[in-house]
PDB file of C-alpha atoms in Angstrom:
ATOM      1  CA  UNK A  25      -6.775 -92.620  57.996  1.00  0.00           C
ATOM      2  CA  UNK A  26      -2.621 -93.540  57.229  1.00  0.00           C
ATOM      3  CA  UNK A  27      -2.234 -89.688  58.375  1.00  0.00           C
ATOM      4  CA  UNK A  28      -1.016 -88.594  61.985  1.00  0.00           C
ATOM      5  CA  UNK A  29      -3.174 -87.711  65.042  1.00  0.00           C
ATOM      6  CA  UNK A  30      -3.418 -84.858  66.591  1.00  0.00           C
ATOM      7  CA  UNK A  31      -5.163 -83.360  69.885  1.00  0.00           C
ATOM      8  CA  UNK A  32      -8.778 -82.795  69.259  1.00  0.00           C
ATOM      9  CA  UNK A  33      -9.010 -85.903  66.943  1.00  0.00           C
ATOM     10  CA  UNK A  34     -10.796 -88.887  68.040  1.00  0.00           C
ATOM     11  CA  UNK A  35      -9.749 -92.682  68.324  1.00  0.00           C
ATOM     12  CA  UNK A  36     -12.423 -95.178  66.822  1.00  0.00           C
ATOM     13  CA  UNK A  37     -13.292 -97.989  69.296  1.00  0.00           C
ATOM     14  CA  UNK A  38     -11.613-101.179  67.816  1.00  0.00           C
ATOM     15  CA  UNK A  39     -11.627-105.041  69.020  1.00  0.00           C
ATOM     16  CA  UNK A  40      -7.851-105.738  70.490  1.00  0.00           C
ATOM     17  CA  UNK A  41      -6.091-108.499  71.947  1.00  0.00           C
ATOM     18  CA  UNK A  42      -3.700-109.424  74.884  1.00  0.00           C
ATOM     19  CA  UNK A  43      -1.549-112.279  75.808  1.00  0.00           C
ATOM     20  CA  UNK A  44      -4.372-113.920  78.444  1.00  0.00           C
ATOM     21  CA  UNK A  45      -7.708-112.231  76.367  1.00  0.00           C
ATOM     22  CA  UNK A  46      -9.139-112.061  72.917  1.00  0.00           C
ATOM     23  CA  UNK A  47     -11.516-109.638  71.237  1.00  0.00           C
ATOM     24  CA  UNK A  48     -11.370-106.662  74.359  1.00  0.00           C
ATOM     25  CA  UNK A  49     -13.343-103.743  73.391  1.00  0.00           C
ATOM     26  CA  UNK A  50     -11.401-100.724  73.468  1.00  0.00           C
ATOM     27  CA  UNK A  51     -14.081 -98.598  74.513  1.00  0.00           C
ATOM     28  CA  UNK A  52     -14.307-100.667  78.103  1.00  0.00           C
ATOM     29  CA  UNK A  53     -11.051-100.180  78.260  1.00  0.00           C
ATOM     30  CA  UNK A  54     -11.341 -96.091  77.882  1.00  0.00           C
ATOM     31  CA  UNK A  55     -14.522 -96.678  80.415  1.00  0.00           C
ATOM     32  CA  UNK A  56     -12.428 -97.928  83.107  1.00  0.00           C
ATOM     33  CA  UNK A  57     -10.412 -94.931  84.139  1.00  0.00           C
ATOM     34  CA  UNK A  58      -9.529 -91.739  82.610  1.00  0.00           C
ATOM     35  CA  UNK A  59      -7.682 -90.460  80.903  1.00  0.00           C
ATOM     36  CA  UNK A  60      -5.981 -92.888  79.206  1.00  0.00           C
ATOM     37  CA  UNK A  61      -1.547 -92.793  78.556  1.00  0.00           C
ATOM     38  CA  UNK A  62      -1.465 -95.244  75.575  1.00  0.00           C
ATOM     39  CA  UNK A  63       1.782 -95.509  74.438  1.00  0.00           C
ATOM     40  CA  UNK A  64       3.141 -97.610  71.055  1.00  0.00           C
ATOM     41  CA  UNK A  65       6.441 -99.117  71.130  1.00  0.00           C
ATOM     42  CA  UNK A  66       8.213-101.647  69.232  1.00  0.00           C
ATOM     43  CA  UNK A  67       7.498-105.168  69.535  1.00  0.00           C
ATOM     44  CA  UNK A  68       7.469-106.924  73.027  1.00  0.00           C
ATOM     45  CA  UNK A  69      11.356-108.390  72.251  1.00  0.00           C
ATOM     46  CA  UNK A  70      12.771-105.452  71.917  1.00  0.00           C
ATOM     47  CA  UNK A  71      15.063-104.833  74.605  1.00  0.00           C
ATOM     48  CA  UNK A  72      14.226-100.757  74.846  1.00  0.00           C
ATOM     49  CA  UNK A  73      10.522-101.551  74.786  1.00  0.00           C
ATOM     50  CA  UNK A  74      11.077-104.567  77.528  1.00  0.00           C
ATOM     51  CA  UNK A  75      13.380-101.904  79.496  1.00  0.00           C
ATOM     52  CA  UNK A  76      10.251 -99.217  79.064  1.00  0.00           C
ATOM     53  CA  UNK A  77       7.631-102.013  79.923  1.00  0.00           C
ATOM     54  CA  UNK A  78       9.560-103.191  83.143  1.00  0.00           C
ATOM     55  CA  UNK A  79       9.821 -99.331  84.352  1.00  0.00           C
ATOM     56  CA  UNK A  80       6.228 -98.548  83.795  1.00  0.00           C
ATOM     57  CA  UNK A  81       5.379-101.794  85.883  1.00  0.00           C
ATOM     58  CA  UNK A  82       8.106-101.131  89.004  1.00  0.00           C
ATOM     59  CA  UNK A  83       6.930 -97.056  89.109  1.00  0.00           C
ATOM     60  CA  UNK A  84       2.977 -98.331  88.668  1.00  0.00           C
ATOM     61  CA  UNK A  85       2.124 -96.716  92.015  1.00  0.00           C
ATOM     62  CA  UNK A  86       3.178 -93.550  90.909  1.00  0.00           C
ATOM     63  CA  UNK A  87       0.199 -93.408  88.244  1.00  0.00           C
ATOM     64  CA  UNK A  88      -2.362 -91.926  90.746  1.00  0.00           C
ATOM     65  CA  UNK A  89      -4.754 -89.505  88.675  1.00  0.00           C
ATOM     66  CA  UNK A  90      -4.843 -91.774  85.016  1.00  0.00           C
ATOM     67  CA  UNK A  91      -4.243 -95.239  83.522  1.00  0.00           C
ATOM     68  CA  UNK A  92      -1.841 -96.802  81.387  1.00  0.00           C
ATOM     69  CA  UNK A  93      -1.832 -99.124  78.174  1.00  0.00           C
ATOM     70  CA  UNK A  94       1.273-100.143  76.294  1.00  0.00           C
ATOM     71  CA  UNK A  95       0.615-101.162  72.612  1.00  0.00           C
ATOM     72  CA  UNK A  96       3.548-103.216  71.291  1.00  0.00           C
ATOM     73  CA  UNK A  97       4.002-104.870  67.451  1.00  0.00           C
ATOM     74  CA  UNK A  98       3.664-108.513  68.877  1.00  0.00           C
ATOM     75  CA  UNK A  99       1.663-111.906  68.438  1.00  0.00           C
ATOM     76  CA  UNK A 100      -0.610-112.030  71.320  1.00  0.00           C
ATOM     77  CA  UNK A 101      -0.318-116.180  70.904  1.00  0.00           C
ATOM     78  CA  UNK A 102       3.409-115.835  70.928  1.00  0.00           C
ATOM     79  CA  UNK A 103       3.240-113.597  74.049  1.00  0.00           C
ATOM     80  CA  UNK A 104       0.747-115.862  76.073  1.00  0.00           C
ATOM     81  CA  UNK A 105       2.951-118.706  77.503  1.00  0.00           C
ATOM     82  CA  UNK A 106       4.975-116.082  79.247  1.00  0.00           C
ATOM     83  CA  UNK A 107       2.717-112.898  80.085  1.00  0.00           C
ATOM     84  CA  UNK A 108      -0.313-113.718  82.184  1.00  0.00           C
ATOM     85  CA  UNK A 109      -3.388-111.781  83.810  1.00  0.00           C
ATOM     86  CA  UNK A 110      -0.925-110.813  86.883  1.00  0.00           C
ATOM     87  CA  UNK A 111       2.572-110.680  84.718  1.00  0.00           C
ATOM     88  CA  UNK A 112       2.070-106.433  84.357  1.00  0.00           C
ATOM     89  CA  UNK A 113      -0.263-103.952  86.195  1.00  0.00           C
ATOM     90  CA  UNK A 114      -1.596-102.401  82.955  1.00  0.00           C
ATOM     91  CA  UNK A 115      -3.028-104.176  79.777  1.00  0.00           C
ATOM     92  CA  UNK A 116      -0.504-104.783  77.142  1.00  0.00           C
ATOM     93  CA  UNK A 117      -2.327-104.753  73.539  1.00  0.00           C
ATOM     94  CA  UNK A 118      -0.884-107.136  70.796  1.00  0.00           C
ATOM     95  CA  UNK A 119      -1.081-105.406  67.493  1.00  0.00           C
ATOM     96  CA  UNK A 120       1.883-107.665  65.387  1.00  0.00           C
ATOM     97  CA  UNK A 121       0.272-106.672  61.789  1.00  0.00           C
ATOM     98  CA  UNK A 122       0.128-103.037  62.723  1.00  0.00           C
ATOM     99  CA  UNK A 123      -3.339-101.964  61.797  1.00  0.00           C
ATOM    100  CA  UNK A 124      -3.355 -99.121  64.507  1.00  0.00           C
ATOM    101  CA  UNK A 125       0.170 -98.233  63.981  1.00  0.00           C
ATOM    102  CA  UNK A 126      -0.509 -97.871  60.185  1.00  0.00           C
ATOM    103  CA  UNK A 127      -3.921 -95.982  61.083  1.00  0.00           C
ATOM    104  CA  UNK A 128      -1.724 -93.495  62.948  1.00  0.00           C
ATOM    105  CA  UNK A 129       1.183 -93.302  60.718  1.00  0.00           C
ATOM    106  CA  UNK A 130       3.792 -94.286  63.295  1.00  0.00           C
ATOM    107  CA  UNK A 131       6.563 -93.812  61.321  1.00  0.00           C
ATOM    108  CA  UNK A 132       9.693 -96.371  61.118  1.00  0.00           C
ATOM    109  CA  UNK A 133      13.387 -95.517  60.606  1.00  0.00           C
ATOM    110  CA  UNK A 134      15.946 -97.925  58.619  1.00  0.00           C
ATOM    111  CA  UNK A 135      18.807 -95.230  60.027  1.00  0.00           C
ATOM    112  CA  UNK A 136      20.463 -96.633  63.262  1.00  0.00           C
ATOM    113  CA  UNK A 137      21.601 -93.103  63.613  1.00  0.00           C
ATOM    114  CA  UNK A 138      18.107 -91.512  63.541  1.00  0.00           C
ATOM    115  CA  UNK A 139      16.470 -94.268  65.935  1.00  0.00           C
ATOM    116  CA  UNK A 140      18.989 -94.738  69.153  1.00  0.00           C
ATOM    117  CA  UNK A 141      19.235 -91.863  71.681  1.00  0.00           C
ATOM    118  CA  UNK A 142      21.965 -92.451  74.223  1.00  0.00           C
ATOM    119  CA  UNK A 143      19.984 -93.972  76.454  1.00  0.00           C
ATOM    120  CA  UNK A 144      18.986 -96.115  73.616  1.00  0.00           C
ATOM    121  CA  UNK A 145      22.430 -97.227  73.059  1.00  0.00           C
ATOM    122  CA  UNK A 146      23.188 -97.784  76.540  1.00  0.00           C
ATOM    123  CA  UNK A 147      20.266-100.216  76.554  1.00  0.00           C
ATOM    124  CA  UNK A 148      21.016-101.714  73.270  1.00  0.00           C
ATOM    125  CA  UNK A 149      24.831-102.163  74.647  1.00  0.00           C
ATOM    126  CA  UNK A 150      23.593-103.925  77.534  1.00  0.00           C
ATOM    127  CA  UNK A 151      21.403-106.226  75.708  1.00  0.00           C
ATOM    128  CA  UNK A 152      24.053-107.572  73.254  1.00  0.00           C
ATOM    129  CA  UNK A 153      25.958-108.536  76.469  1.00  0.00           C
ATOM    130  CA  UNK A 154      23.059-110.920  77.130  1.00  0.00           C
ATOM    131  CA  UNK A 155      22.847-112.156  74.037  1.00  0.00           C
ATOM    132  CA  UNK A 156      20.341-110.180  71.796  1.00  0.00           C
ATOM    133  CA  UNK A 157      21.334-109.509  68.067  1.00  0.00           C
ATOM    134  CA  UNK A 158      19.462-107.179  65.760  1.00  0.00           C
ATOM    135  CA  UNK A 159      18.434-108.010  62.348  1.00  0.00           C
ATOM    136  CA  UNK A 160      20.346-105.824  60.083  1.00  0.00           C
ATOM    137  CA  UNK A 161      18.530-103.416  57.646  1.00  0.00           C
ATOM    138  CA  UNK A 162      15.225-103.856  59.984  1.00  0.00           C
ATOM    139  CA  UNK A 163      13.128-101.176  60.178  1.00  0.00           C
ATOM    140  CA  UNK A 164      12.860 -99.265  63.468  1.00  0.00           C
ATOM    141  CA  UNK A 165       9.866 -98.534  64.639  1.00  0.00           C
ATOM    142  CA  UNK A 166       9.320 -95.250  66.662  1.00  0.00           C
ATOM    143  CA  UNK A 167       7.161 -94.696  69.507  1.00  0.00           C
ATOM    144  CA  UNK A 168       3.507 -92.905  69.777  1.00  0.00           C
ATOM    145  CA  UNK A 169       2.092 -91.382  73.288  1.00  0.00           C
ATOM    146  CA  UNK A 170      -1.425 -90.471  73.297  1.00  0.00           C
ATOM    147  CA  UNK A 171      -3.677 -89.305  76.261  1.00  0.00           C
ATOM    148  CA  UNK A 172      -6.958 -90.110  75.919  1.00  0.00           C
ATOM    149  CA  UNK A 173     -10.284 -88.977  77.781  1.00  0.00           C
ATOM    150  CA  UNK A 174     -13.189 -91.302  78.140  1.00  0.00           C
ATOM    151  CA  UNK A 175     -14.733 -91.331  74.277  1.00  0.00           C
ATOM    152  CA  UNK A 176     -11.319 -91.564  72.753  1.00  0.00           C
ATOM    153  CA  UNK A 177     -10.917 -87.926  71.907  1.00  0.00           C
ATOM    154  CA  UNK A 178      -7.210 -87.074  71.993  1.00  0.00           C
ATOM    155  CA  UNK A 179      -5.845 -84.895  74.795  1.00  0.00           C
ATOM    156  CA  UNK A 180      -2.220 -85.115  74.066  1.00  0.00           C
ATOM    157  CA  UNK A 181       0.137 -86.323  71.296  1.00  0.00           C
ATOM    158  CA  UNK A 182       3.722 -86.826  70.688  1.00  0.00           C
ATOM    159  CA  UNK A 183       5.472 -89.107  67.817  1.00  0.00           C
ATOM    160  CA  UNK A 184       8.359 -89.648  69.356  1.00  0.00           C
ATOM    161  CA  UNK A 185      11.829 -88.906  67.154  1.00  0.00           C
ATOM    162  CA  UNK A 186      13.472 -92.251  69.037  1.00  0.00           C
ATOM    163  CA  UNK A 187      12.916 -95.175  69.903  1.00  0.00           C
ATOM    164  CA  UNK A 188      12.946 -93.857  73.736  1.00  0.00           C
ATOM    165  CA  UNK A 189      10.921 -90.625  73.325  1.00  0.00           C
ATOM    166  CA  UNK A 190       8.696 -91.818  75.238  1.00  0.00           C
ATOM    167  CA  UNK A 191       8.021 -90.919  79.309  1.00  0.00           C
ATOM    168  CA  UNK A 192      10.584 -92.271  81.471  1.00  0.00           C
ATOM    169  CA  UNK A 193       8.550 -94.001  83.956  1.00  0.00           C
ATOM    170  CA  UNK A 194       5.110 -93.784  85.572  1.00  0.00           C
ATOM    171  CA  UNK A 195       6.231 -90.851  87.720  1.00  0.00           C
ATOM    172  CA  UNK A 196       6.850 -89.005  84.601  1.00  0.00           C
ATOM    173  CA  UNK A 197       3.668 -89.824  83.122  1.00  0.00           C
ATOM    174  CA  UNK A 198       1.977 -88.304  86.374  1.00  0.00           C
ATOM    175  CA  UNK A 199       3.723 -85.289  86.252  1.00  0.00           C
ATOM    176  CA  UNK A 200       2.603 -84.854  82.406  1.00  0.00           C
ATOM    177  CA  UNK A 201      -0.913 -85.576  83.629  1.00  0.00           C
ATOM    178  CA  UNK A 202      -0.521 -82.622  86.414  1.00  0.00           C
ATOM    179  CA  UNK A 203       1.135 -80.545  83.866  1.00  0.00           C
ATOM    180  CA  UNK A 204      -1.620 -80.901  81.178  1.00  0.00           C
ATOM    181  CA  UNK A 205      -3.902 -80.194  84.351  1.00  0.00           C
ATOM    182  CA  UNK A 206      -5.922 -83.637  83.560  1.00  0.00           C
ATOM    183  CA  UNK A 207      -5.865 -84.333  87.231  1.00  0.00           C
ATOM    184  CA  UNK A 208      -8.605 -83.906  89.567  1.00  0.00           C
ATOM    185  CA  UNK A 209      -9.642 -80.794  90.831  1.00  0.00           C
ATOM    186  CA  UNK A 210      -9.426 -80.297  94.673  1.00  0.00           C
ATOM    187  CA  UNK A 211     -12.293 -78.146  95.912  1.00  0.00           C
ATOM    188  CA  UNK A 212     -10.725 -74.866  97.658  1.00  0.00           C
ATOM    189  CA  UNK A 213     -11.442 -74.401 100.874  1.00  0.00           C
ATOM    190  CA  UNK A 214     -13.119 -71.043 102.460  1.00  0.00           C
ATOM    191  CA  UNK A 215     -11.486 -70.857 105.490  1.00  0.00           C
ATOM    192  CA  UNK A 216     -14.097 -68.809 106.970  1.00  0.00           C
ATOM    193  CA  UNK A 217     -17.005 -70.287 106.231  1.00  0.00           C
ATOM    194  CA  UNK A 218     -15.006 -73.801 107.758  1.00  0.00           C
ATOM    195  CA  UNK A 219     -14.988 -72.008 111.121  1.00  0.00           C
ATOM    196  CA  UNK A 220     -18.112 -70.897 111.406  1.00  0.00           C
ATOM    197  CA  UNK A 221     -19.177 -74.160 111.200  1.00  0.00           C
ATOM    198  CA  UNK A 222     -17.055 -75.553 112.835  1.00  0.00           C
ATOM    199  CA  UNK A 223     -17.089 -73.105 116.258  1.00  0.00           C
ATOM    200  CA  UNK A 224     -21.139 -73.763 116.063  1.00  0.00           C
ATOM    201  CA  UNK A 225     -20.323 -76.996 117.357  1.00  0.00           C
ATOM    202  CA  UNK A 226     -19.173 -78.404 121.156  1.00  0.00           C
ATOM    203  CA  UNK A 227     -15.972 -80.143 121.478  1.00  0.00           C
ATOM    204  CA  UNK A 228     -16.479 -83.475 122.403  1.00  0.00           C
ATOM    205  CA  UNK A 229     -15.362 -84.556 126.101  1.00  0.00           C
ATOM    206  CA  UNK A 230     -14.176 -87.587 124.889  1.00  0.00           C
ATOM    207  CA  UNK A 231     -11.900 -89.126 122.428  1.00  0.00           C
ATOM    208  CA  UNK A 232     -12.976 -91.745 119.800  1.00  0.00           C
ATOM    209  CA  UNK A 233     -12.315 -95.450 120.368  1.00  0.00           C
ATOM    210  CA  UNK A 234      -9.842 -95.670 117.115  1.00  0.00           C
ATOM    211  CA  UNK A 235      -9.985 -99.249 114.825  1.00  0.00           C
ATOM    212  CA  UNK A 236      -9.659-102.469 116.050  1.00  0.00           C
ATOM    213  CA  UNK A 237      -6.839-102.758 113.520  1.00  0.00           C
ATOM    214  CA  UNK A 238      -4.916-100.539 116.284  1.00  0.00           C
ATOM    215  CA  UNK A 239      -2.046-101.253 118.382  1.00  0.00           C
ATOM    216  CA  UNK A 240      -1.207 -99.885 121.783  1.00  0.00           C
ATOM    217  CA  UNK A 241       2.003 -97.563 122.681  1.00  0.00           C
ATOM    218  CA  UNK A 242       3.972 -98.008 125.940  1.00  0.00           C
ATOM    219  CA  UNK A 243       1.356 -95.565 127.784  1.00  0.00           C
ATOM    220  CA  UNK A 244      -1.400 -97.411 127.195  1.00  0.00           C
ATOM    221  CA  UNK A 245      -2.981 -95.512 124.319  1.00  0.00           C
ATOM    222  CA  UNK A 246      -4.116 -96.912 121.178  1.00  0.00           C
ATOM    223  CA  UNK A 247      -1.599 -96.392 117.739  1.00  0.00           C
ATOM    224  CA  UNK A 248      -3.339 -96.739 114.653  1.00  0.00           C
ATOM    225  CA  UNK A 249      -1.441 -99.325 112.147  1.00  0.00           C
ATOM    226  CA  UNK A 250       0.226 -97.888 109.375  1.00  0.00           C
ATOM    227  CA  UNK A 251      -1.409 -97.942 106.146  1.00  0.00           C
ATOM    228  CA  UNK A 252       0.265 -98.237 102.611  1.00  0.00           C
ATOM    229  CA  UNK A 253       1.199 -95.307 100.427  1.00  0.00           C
ATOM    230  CA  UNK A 254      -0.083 -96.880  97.441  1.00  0.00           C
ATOM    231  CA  UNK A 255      -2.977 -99.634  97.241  1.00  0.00           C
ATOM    232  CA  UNK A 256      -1.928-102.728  94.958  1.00  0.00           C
ATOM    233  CA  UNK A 257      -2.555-102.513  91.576  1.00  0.00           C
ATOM    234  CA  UNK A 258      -6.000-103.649  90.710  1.00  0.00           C
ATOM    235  CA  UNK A 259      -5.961-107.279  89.437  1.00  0.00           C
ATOM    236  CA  UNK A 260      -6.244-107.561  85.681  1.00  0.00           C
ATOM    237  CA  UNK A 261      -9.742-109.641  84.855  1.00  0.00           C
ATOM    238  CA  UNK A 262      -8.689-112.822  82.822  1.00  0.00           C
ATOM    239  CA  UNK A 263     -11.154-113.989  80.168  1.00  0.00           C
ATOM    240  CA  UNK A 264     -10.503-117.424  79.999  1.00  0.00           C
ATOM    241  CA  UNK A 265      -8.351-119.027  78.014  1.00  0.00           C
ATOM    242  CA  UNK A 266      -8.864-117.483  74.484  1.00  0.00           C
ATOM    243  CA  UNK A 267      -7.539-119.621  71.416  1.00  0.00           C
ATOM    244  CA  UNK A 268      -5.147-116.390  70.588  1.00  0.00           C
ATOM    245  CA  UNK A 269      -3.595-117.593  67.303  1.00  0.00           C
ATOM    246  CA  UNK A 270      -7.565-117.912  65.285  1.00  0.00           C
ATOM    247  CA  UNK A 271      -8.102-114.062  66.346  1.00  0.00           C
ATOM    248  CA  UNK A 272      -7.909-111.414  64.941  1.00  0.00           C
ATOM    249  CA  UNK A 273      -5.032-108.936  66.581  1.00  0.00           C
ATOM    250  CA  UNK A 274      -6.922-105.375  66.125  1.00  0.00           C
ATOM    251  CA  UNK A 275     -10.087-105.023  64.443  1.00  0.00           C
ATOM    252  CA  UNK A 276     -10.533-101.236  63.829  1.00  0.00           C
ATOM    253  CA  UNK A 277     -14.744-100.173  63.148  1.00  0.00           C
ATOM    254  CA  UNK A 278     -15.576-103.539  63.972  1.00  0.00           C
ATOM    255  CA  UNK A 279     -16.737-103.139  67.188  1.00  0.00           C
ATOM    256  CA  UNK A 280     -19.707-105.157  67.329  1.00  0.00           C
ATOM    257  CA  UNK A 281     -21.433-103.470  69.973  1.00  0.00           C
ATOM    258  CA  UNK A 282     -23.593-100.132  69.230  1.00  0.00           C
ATOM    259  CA  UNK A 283     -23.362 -97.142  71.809  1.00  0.00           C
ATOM    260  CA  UNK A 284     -25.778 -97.039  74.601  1.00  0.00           C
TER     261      UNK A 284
END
């Protein structure tokens, strides 16, 4: 393709790796929940995509209509001994040769100037402190977020002009969801109609016996136990131990498997 994507295009289903699994299909992946924020950052070292990566795992919860995949320019291999099954709530895809990111023509940017917002040299800043030095003359490479529905057909798009144009955090990407109205629609309610039915039938003389789960107040009655806002994050399915480093990172068209 080596030309950009753009909303009404569609994303072939490819053969992708990640630190604890080899050879995932993309289109299970798509299957699982929709629609799909995939966004591509930099590799997995970088200290703006481990700032992004550690945001979008802390604000998780907040993803309540959509699901998240971060695509980063890393070896999965390299990645394993540190980043298991558990390490984020979302799949991070390995793509170190960058087969999608030349498919997409993500574009990268020798010009510190171009590449660093402010927030991107805050983070930078803060990174030297610990240690990290850039290689000079590097290419930058900018970010991609893509919305996906459930055959890979492109909802929303946005190359991003630096290397933190990208959503904030998982709140943010919720709030895109809501504003692109991909959420679920709530049924409205005819108020009348819920009357009618509801005034055809007797009150009950009695009140339920509530969950055992319950606890009881000073007067005697029963107080429900509080419940969670958010449920954990569902645990990521680990494959084994795959031998990472005789895979092949992305396979684009080469999934094996023909549609049902």
């Amino acid at each position: 393709m080596a030309e950009k994507i753009a909303v009404g295009d569609k994303l072939p289903f490819f053969l992708y790796d990640t630190p604890y699994s080899a050879q995932n299909r993309f289109r299970d992946l798509l299957a699982a929940k929709s629609p799909l924020v995939l966004i591509f950052m930099a590799n997995f070292g970088h200290p703006i995509t481990r700032t992004f990566a550690s945001r979008y795992a802390d604000t998780y919860g907040a993803l309540r209509d959509g699901a998240l995949a971060l695509v980063v320019r890393s070896r999965a291999d390299k990645l394993s001994n540190s980043i298991g099954p558990d390490t984020l709530p979302y799949p991070l895809l390995c793509d170190a040769d960058g087969v999608l990111y030349d498919y997409l023509d993500i574009p990268q940017n020798s010009s510190t100037l171009m590449t660093y917002s402010l927030e991107g040299w805050r983070i930078l800043r803060e990174a030297k402190k610990q240690g990290y030095r850039a290689a000079k003359g590097t290419p930058q490479q900018l970010p991609l977020t893509l919305i996906l529905d459930r055959d890979g057909t492109v909802l929303f798009c946005h190359y991003g002009a630096s290397l933190t144009d990208v959503p904030e955090d998982c709140e943010a990407i919720q709030s895109l969801l809501e504003e692109l109205e991909l959420t679920p629609e709530e049924p409205d309610i005819d108020v009348e109609a819920f009357h009618e039915v509801y005034d055809s039938h007797d009150t009950p003389a009695y009140e339920p016996e509530p969950p055992e789960r319950s606890r009881r107040t000073r007067h005697g009655r029963r107080r429900p136990a509080p419940v969670d806002d958010f449920a954990p994050a569902e645990r990521v399915r680990e494959y084994g131990t795959p031998a990472l480093d005789k895979t092949s990172v992305v396979s684009l068209f080469d999934d094996p498997y023909a549609d049902d």
